[in-house]
CSV table of C-alpha atoms and ligand atoms in Angstrom, one decimal:
chain,number,residue,atom,x,y,z
A,14,MET,CA,83.0,121.5,10.2
A,15,ASP,CA,85.2,119.6,7.7
A,16,LEU,CA,88.1,121.1,5.7
A,17,GLU,CA,85.9,121.8,2.6
A,18,GLU,CA,83.4,123.7,4.6
A,19,ARG,CA,86.1,125.8,6.2
A,20,LEU,CA,87.7,126.6,3.0
A,21,ARG,CA,84.5,127.5,0.9
A,22,PRO,CA,83.9,131.0,2.4
A,23,ALA,CA,87.6,131.9,1.8
A,24,VAL,CA,87.4,131.5,-2.1
A,25,LEU,CA,85.8,134.6,-3.1
A,26,PRO,CA,87.9,137.0,-0.7
A,27,LEU,CA,91.0,135.2,-2.0
A,28,ILE,CA,90.2,135.7,-5.7
A,29,SER,CA,89.3,139.3,-5.3
A,30,TRP,CA,92.4,140.0,-3.2
A,31,PHE,CA,94.5,138.4,-6.0
A,32,HIS,CA,92.8,140.5,-8.6
A,33,ASP,CA,93.9,143.7,-6.8
A,34,ASN,CA,97.3,142.5,-5.6
A,35,ALA,CA,98.8,140.1,-8.1
A,36,ARG,CA,102.2,141.0,-9.1
A,37,GLU,CA,103.0,141.5,-12.8
A,38,LEU,CA,105.4,138.6,-13.7
A,39,PRO,CA,106.8,137.7,-17.1
A,40,TRP,CA,105.4,134.3,-16.9
A,41,ARG,CA,102.0,135.6,-15.9
A,42,SER,CA,101.7,138.2,-18.6
A,43,ASP,CA,102.5,135.5,-21.3
A,44,PRO,CA,101.6,132.2,-19.7
A,45,THR,CA,102.7,129.6,-22.4
A,46,PRO,CA,103.0,126.1,-21.1
A,47,TYR,CA,106.9,126.4,-21.7
A,48,ARG,CA,107.3,129.6,-19.7
A,49,VAL,CA,105.0,128.5,-16.9
A,50,TRP,CA,106.8,125.2,-16.6
A,51,VAL,CA,110.4,126.8,-16.5
A,52,SER,CA,109.2,129.4,-14.0
A,53,GLU,CA,107.7,126.9,-11.7
A,54,ILE,CA,110.8,124.8,-11.8
A,55,MET,CA,112.9,127.9,-11.0
A,56,LEU,CA,110.6,129.0,-8.2
A,57,GLN,CA,110.9,125.8,-6.3
A,58,GLN,CA,113.0,126.9,-3.2
A,59,THR,CA,113.7,130.3,-4.7
A,60,ARG,CA,111.9,133.6,-4.3
A,61,VAL,CA,110.4,135.5,-7.2
A,62,ALA,CA,112.7,138.4,-6.9
A,63,ALA,CA,115.7,136.2,-7.3
A,64,VAL,CA,114.3,134.2,-10.2
A,65,LEU,CA,113.3,137.2,-12.4
A,66,GLY,CA,116.8,137.7,-13.8
A,67,TYR,CA,117.5,134.1,-14.3
A,68,PHE,CA,114.1,133.6,-16.1
A,69,ALA,CA,114.9,136.5,-18.5
A,70,ARG,CA,118.4,135.2,-19.3
A,71,PHE,CA,117.0,131.6,-19.8
A,72,MET,CA,114.2,132.6,-22.1
A,73,ALA,CA,116.6,134.8,-24.1
A,74,ALA,CA,119.1,131.9,-24.5
A,75,LEU,CA,116.5,129.1,-24.9
A,76,PRO,CA,113.3,130.6,-26.1
A,77,THR,CA,111.6,127.3,-27.1
A,78,VAL,CA,111.4,123.7,-25.8
A,79,GLU,CA,113.3,122.7,-29.0
A,80,ALA,CA,116.2,125.0,-27.9
A,81,LEU,CA,116.2,123.5,-24.5
A,82,ALA,CA,116.1,120.0,-25.8
A,83,ASP,CA,119.3,120.6,-27.8
A,84,VAL,CA,121.5,122.8,-25.7
A,85,GLU,CA,124.8,121.6,-24.5
A,86,GLU,CA,124.7,120.4,-20.9
A,87,ASP,CA,127.5,122.9,-19.7
A,88,GLU,CA,125.6,125.8,-21.3
A,89,LEU,CA,122.4,124.8,-19.6
A,90,LEU,CA,124.1,124.5,-16.2
A,91,LYS,CA,125.8,127.8,-16.6
A,92,LEU,CA,122.3,129.5,-17.3
A,93,TRP,CA,121.2,127.7,-14.1
A,94,GLN,CA,124.2,128.7,-12.0
A,95,GLY,CA,123.2,130.4,-8.8
A,96,LEU,CA,119.7,128.8,-8.7
A,97,GLY,CA,121.2,125.6,-7.1
A,98,TYR,CA,119.4,122.2,-7.4
A,99,TYR,CA,121.0,121.4,-10.8
A,100,ASN,CA,119.2,118.2,-11.2
A,101,ARG,CA,116.1,120.3,-11.8
A,102,ALA,CA,117.9,121.9,-14.8
A,103,ARG,CA,118.8,118.4,-16.1
A,104,ASN,CA,115.3,117.2,-15.7
A,105,LEU,CA,114.0,120.2,-17.5
A,106,GLN,CA,116.2,119.1,-20.5
A,107,LYS,CA,115.2,115.5,-20.2
A,108,ALA,CA,111.4,116.5,-20.3
A,109,ALA,CA,112.2,118.9,-23.2
A,110,ARG,CA,113.6,115.8,-25.1
A,111,GLN,CA,110.5,113.8,-24.3
A,112,ILE,CA,108.3,116.5,-25.7
A,113,VAL,CA,110.4,117.2,-28.8
A,114,TYR,CA,111.5,113.6,-29.7
A,115,ASP,CA,108.9,111.4,-28.2
A,116,ARG,CA,105.8,113.6,-28.6
A,117,GLY,CA,106.6,115.3,-31.9
A,118,GLY,CA,106.9,118.7,-30.2
A,119,VAL,CA,103.5,118.6,-28.7
A,120,PHE,CA,103.4,120.0,-25.2
A,121,PRO,CA,101.2,117.6,-22.9
A,122,ASP,CA,98.1,119.5,-22.1
A,123,THR,CA,96.5,117.6,-19.2
A,124,TYR,CA,97.5,117.1,-15.6
A,125,ARG,CA,97.8,113.4,-16.1
A,126,GLU,CA,100.0,113.7,-19.2
A,127,LEU,CA,102.2,116.4,-17.6
A,128,LEU,CA,103.0,114.0,-14.8
A,129,THR,CA,104.8,111.7,-17.4
A,130,LEU,CA,107.5,114.4,-17.8
A,131,ALA,CA,110.9,114.0,-16.1
A,132,GLY,CA,111.0,116.1,-13.0
A,133,VAL,CA,107.3,117.1,-13.0
A,134,GLY,CA,105.5,116.0,-9.9
A,135,ASP,CA,102.0,116.7,-8.6
A,136,TYR,CA,102.6,120.3,-7.8
A,137,THR,CA,104.2,121.3,-11.1
A,138,ALA,CA,101.6,119.4,-13.2
A,139,GLY,CA,98.8,121.1,-11.2
A,140,ALA,CA,100.4,124.5,-11.8
A,141,ILE,CA,100.9,124.1,-15.6
A,142,ALA,CA,97.6,122.3,-16.2
A,143,SER,CA,95.6,125.0,-14.3
A,144,ILE,CA,97.6,128.2,-15.4
A,145,ALA,CA,98.4,127.3,-19.0
A,146,PHE,CA,95.5,125.0,-19.9
A,147,GLY,CA,92.8,126.1,-17.5
A,148,GLU,CA,92.3,122.6,-16.1
A,149,ALA,CA,90.6,122.6,-12.7
A,150,VAL,CA,93.3,120.8,-10.6
A,151,PRO,CA,95.0,122.2,-7.5
A,152,ALA,CA,98.7,122.9,-7.2
A,153,VAL,CA,99.7,122.1,-3.6
A,154,ASP,CA,103.2,123.1,-2.5
A,155,GLY,CA,104.7,124.1,0.9
A,156,ASN,CA,103.3,127.7,0.7
A,157,VAL,CA,99.7,126.4,-0.1
A,158,LEU,CA,99.9,123.9,2.8
A,159,ARG,CA,100.9,126.7,5.0
A,160,VAL,CA,98.1,129.1,4.2
A,161,VAL,CA,95.4,126.4,4.1
A,162,THR,CA,96.4,124.8,7.5
A,163,ARG,CA,96.5,128.3,9.1
A,164,LEU,CA,93.2,129.3,7.6
A,165,THR,CA,91.4,126.1,8.6
A,166,GLY,CA,93.4,125.4,11.9
A,167,ASP,CA,94.3,121.9,10.4
A,168,THR,CA,96.8,120.2,12.6
A,169,GLY,CA,97.7,117.3,10.3
A,170,ASP,CA,101.5,116.7,9.7
A,171,ILE,CA,102.1,118.3,6.3
A,172,THR,CA,104.9,116.0,5.5
A,173,LYS,CA,102.4,113.0,5.6
A,174,PRO,CA,101.0,112.2,2.1
A,175,GLU,CA,97.5,111.7,3.7
A,176,THR,CA,97.4,115.4,5.0
A,177,LYS,CA,98.4,116.6,1.5
A,178,ALA,CA,95.9,114.4,-0.1
A,179,ARG,CA,93.1,115.5,2.2
A,180,ILE,CA,94.0,119.2,1.6
A,181,ARG,CA,94.3,118.6,-2.2
A,182,SER,CA,90.9,117.1,-2.4
A,183,ALA,CA,89.2,119.8,-0.3
A,184,LEU,CA,90.8,122.4,-2.6
A,185,ALA,CA,89.7,120.5,-5.7
A,186,ALA,CA,86.2,120.7,-4.3
A,187,VAL,CA,86.0,124.4,-3.7
A,188,MET,CA,88.1,125.8,-6.5
A,189,PRO,CA,86.2,127.9,-9.0
A,190,GLN,CA,86.0,125.6,-12.3
A,191,ASN,CA,86.3,128.7,-14.5
A,192,LEU,CA,89.3,130.3,-12.7
A,193,PRO,CA,91.6,127.4,-11.6
A,194,GLY,CA,94.7,129.2,-12.7
A,195,ALA,CA,93.8,132.3,-10.8
A,196,PHE,CA,92.8,130.4,-7.8
A,197,ASN,CA,96.1,128.4,-7.6
A,198,GLN,CA,98.2,131.4,-8.1
A,199,ALA,CA,96.2,133.4,-5.6
A,200,LEU,CA,97.0,130.9,-2.8
A,201,MET,CA,100.7,130.9,-3.9
A,202,GLU,CA,100.7,134.7,-3.9
A,203,LEU,CA,99.1,134.9,-0.5
A,204,GLY,CA,101.8,132.5,0.9
A,205,ALA,CA,104.6,134.5,-0.8
A,206,LEU,CA,103.3,138.1,0.0
A,207,VAL,CA,101.2,137.9,3.2
A,208,CYS,CA,101.0,134.6,5.1
A,209,LEU,CA,104.7,134.4,5.4
A,210,PRO,CA,106.6,131.5,7.0
A,211,ASN,CA,108.4,131.4,10.3
A,212,GLY,CA,106.0,133.3,12.4
A,213,ALA,CA,105.9,136.4,10.3
A,214,PRO,CA,102.5,136.6,8.6
A,215,GLU,CA,101.1,140.1,7.9
A,216,CYS,CA,97.5,139.2,9.0
A,217,GLU,CA,96.3,142.9,8.9
A,218,ARG,CA,96.8,142.8,5.0
A,219,CYS,CA,95.2,139.3,4.7
A,220,PRO,CA,91.8,138.9,2.9
A,221,TRP,CA,91.1,136.1,5.4
A,222,GLN,CA,91.8,138.0,8.7
A,223,THR,CA,88.2,137.5,9.9
A,224,LEU,CA,88.0,133.9,8.8
A,225,CYS,CA,91.4,132.6,10.0
A,226,ALA,CA,91.4,129.9,12.6
A,227,ALA,CA,95.0,130.2,13.5
A,228,ARG,CA,94.6,134.0,14.0
A,229,ARG,CA,91.6,133.6,16.0
A,230,GLU,CA,93.0,130.8,18.2
A,231,GLY,CA,96.5,132.1,18.4
A,232,THR,CA,98.1,129.1,16.9
A,233,ILE,CA,100.0,130.8,13.9
A,234,ASP,CA,103.4,129.8,15.2
A,235,ALA,CA,102.3,126.2,15.7
A,236,LEU,CA,101.0,125.8,12.1
A,237,PRO,CA,101.7,124.1,9.7
A,238,VAL,CA,102.6,121.0,11.8
A,239,LYS,CA,105.7,119.3,10.6
A,240,PRO,CA,108.2,116.9,12.5
A,241,PRO,CA,111.4,118.5,13.8
A,242,LYS,CA,114.2,118.9,11.3
A,243,LYS,CA,117.1,116.5,11.5
A,244,GLN,CA,120.5,117.9,12.4
A,245,ARG,CA,122.6,118.5,9.3
A,246,LYS,CA,126.0,116.9,9.2
A,247,VAL,CA,128.8,119.4,9.3
A,248,GLU,CA,131.9,118.8,7.2
A,249,GLY,CA,135.1,120.7,7.2
A,250,ARG,CA,136.7,121.2,3.8
A,251,THR,CA,139.9,122.8,2.5
A,252,VAL,CA,139.4,124.5,-0.8
A,253,TYR,CA,142.5,125.1,-3.0
A,254,LEU,CA,142.5,128.3,-5.1
A,255,ILE,CA,145.3,127.3,-7.5
A,256,PHE,CA,146.7,130.3,-9.6
A,257,ARG,CA,149.1,130.5,-12.5
A,258,ALA,CA,149.6,133.0,-15.2
A,259,GLY,CA,146.2,134.7,-14.8
A,260,LYS,CA,144.2,131.5,-14.5
A,261,VAL,CA,142.7,129.4,-11.8
A,262,ALA,CA,142.5,125.5,-11.6
A,263,LEU,CA,139.1,123.9,-11.9
A,264,ARG,CA,138.0,120.3,-11.9
A,265,ARG,CA,134.7,118.6,-12.7
A,266,ARG,CA,132.9,117.0,-9.8
A,267,PRO,CA,132.0,113.3,-10.3
A,268,ASP,CA,129.0,112.2,-12.3
A,269,LYS,CA,127.2,111.0,-9.2
A,270,GLY,CA,126.3,112.5,-5.9
A,271,LEU,CA,126.2,116.1,-4.7
A,272,LEU,CA,126.6,118.9,-7.3
A,273,ARG,CA,127.3,116.1,-9.9
A,274,GLY,CA,129.1,117.1,-13.1
A,275,LEU,CA,129.5,120.8,-12.1
A,276,TRP,CA,133.0,122.6,-11.9
A,277,GLU,CA,134.7,123.5,-8.7
A,278,PHE,CA,137.9,124.8,-7.1
A,279,PRO,CA,139.6,121.5,-6.0
A,280,ASN,CA,138.8,120.7,-2.4
A,281,VAL,CA,139.2,117.9,0.1
A,282,THR,CA,137.7,117.1,3.5
A,283,ASP,CA,139.9,118.4,6.3
A,284,ASP,CA,141.1,115.0,7.3
A,285,ARG,CA,143.3,114.9,4.1
A,286,GLU,CA,146.5,116.8,4.5
A,287,ASP,CA,148.5,115.6,1.6
A,288,ALA,CA,146.3,116.9,-1.3
A,289,LEU,CA,149.0,119.3,-2.7
A,290,ALA,CA,151.6,116.5,-2.7
A,291,GLN,CA,149.1,114.0,-4.4
A,292,TRP,CA,148.5,116.7,-7.1
A,293,GLY,CA,152.4,117.3,-7.7
A,294,MET,CA,152.4,120.8,-6.0
A,295,ALA,CA,154.2,120.0,-2.8
A,296,ASP,CA,156.7,122.7,-3.4
A,297,ALA,CA,154.2,125.5,-4.3
A,298,ALA,CA,154.0,128.7,-2.4
A,299,THR,CA,150.8,129.1,-0.3
A,300,LEU,CA,148.9,131.7,1.4
A,301,ASP,CA,145.6,131.5,3.6
A,302,GLY,CA,142.5,132.6,1.8
A,303,PRO,CA,138.9,133.3,2.8
A,304,ARG,CA,136.6,131.1,4.8
A,305,ALA,CA,133.1,130.3,3.6
A,306,ARG,CA,130.1,128.2,4.7
A,307,HIS,CA,127.5,126.6,2.6
A,308,ILE,CA,124.3,124.9,3.7
A,309,PHE,CA,122.8,122.1,1.7
A,310,THR,CA,119.7,120.3,2.6
A,311,HIS,CA,121.5,117.5,4.6
A,312,ILE,CA,124.9,118.7,5.0
A,313,GLU,CA,126.8,121.9,5.8
A,314,TRP,CA,130.3,122.7,4.4
A,315,HIS,CA,132.6,124.8,6.6
A,316,MET,CA,135.4,125.7,4.1
A,317,GLN,CA,138.8,127.2,4.6
A,318,SER,CA,140.6,128.2,1.4
A,319,VAL,CA,144.3,128.2,0.6
A,320,GLN,CA,145.7,130.2,-2.2
A,321,VAL,CA,148.4,128.1,-4.1
A,322,PHE,CA,150.9,129.4,-6.6
A,323,PRO,CA,152.6,126.4,-8.2
A,324,SER,CA,155.9,126.7,-10.3
A,325,GLY,CA,154.6,124.6,-13.2
A,326,GLU,CA,151.5,124.4,-15.1
A,327,ALA,CA,151.0,120.7,-14.9
A,328,LEU,CA,147.6,119.7,-13.5
A,329,PRO,CA,146.0,116.3,-12.6
A,330,GLU,CA,144.2,114.7,-15.5
A,331,GLY,CA,140.8,116.3,-16.3
A,332,TRP,CA,141.5,119.6,-14.6
A,333,VAL,CA,141.6,122.8,-16.5
A,334,TRP,CA,143.1,126.3,-16.2
A,335,ALA,CA,140.3,128.8,-16.5
A,336,ASP,CA,140.8,132.6,-17.1
A,337,ARG,CA,138.2,135.2,-15.9
A,338,ALA,CA,136.2,135.0,-19.2
A,339,ALA,CA,135.9,131.2,-19.0
A,340,LEU,CA,134.8,131.4,-15.3
A,341,GLU,CA,132.3,133.9,-16.3
A,342,GLU,CA,130.9,132.2,-19.5
A,343,ARG,CA,131.9,128.6,-19.7
A,344,TYR,CA,132.2,126.6,-16.6
A,345,PRO,CA,129.1,126.2,-14.3
A,346,ILE,CA,130.4,126.6,-10.7
A,347,PRO,CA,127.9,126.0,-7.9
A,348,ASN,CA,127.2,128.8,-5.5
A,349,ALA,CA,128.7,126.8,-2.7
A,350,PHE,CA,131.9,128.4,-3.8
A,351,ASP,CA,130.6,132.0,-4.0
A,352,GLY,CA,132.5,133.0,-1.0
A,353,PHE,CA,135.9,132.6,-2.9
A,354,ARG,CA,134.8,134.5,-6.1
A,355,ALA,CA,136.1,137.9,-4.9
A,356,CYS,CA,139.5,136.4,-4.0
A,357,VAL,CA,139.7,134.5,-7.3
A,358,GLU,CA,138.7,137.6,-9.3
A,359,GLY,CA,141.1,139.8,-7.3
A,360,GLN,CA,144.0,137.5,-8.0
A,361,LEU,CA,143.2,137.1,-11.7
A,362,ARG,CA,142.7,140.9,-12.2
A,363,GLN,CA,146.0,141.6,-10.4
A,364,THR,CA,147.8,139.3,-12.9
A,365,GLU,CA,146.0,140.9,-15.9
A,366,ALA,CA,147.1,144.3,-14.6
A,367,ARG,CA,150.6,143.3,-14.0
A,368,GLU,CA,150.9,141.8,-17.6
A,369,ALA,CA,149.4,145.0,-19.1
A,370,TRP,CA,151.9,147.0,-17.2
A,371,GLU,CA,154.8,144.8,-18.5
A,372,LEU,CA,153.7,145.1,-22.1
B,7,LIG,FE1,97.9,133.8,7.4
B,7,LIG,FE2,97.3,135.8,9.2
B,7,LIG,FE3,96.0,135.4,6.9
B,7,LIG,FE4,95.7,133.7,8.8
B,7,LIG,S1,95.2,135.9,8.8
B,7,LIG,S2,95.9,133.2,6.7
B,7,LIG,S3,97.8,133.6,9.6
B,7,LIG,S4,98.1,135.9,7.0
């Protein structure tokens, strides 16, 4: 039996399950192309529950594609802060500018045209085209590959383009032409709510429990097939939380590479011990601060912080002093540094309280 034949009997049970179980989500209740697009970009690598708040905040601040095209980059990255993958936010803005300035504000309304937007790949173009414009094209992401390979028992390596292309074309052949958006969302929803990754699917709630090859053959844990992950490089870093007069020092990361252009607490790799001297703070009082760890795709930071209390307010060129309000509202700081927030907040609050007392 080929893939298409194995998928065909699963379509109706899936659509009917989705009809009864679809979550009410803001981008579903009002699926304009702009809202579907922003939600899909936010949802890459992030769960729905985590995205809801960000989505509401983003839409309140930037309700139109024109507003997104014209917003200051720091404000955009601040709205994105916590979602990670900041290049996605930058690409959203690039694409918004394509729509507003190159296309006279007209949103592309076909899968092919959507692919010409910055940061819009095969999956996102399929999702927007099917959900917002009713075009019958699949939207195949990791969730969809997982549910389809389990249902059909397909053992192709899902990181290979040929496996993805095969699954995509089988889905295109079986998808109901009048309900492409519901079909794609149903697959995504099944992957998000029932056919969960890492060996934890809830098969007894699944509309495919009597059809599923992986369940029947006991191969759920082996599917989908993908090559073993490469070991991540571990890097030790020292993070300097530099305080003075109710403010903390921040610097902007370089314009290239990891977390480019975002703001951070100054930090160095562990093999550099002379950082404070280089920054003109050799005589500053210091105190150990908290430790934290952050995992990126290819690298892991193991961070030890040092609280630093310099006697003067001079900082290296380009650095800034930020008070609590500026930390909150102005500077986009990646969540790699979340583990130091409580310590920084505590120090800044203490100074505020002391100043209020002295007044
Ligand atoms: Fe996934 Fe279980 Fe449903 Fe098969 S029966 S698709 S493994 S949840």
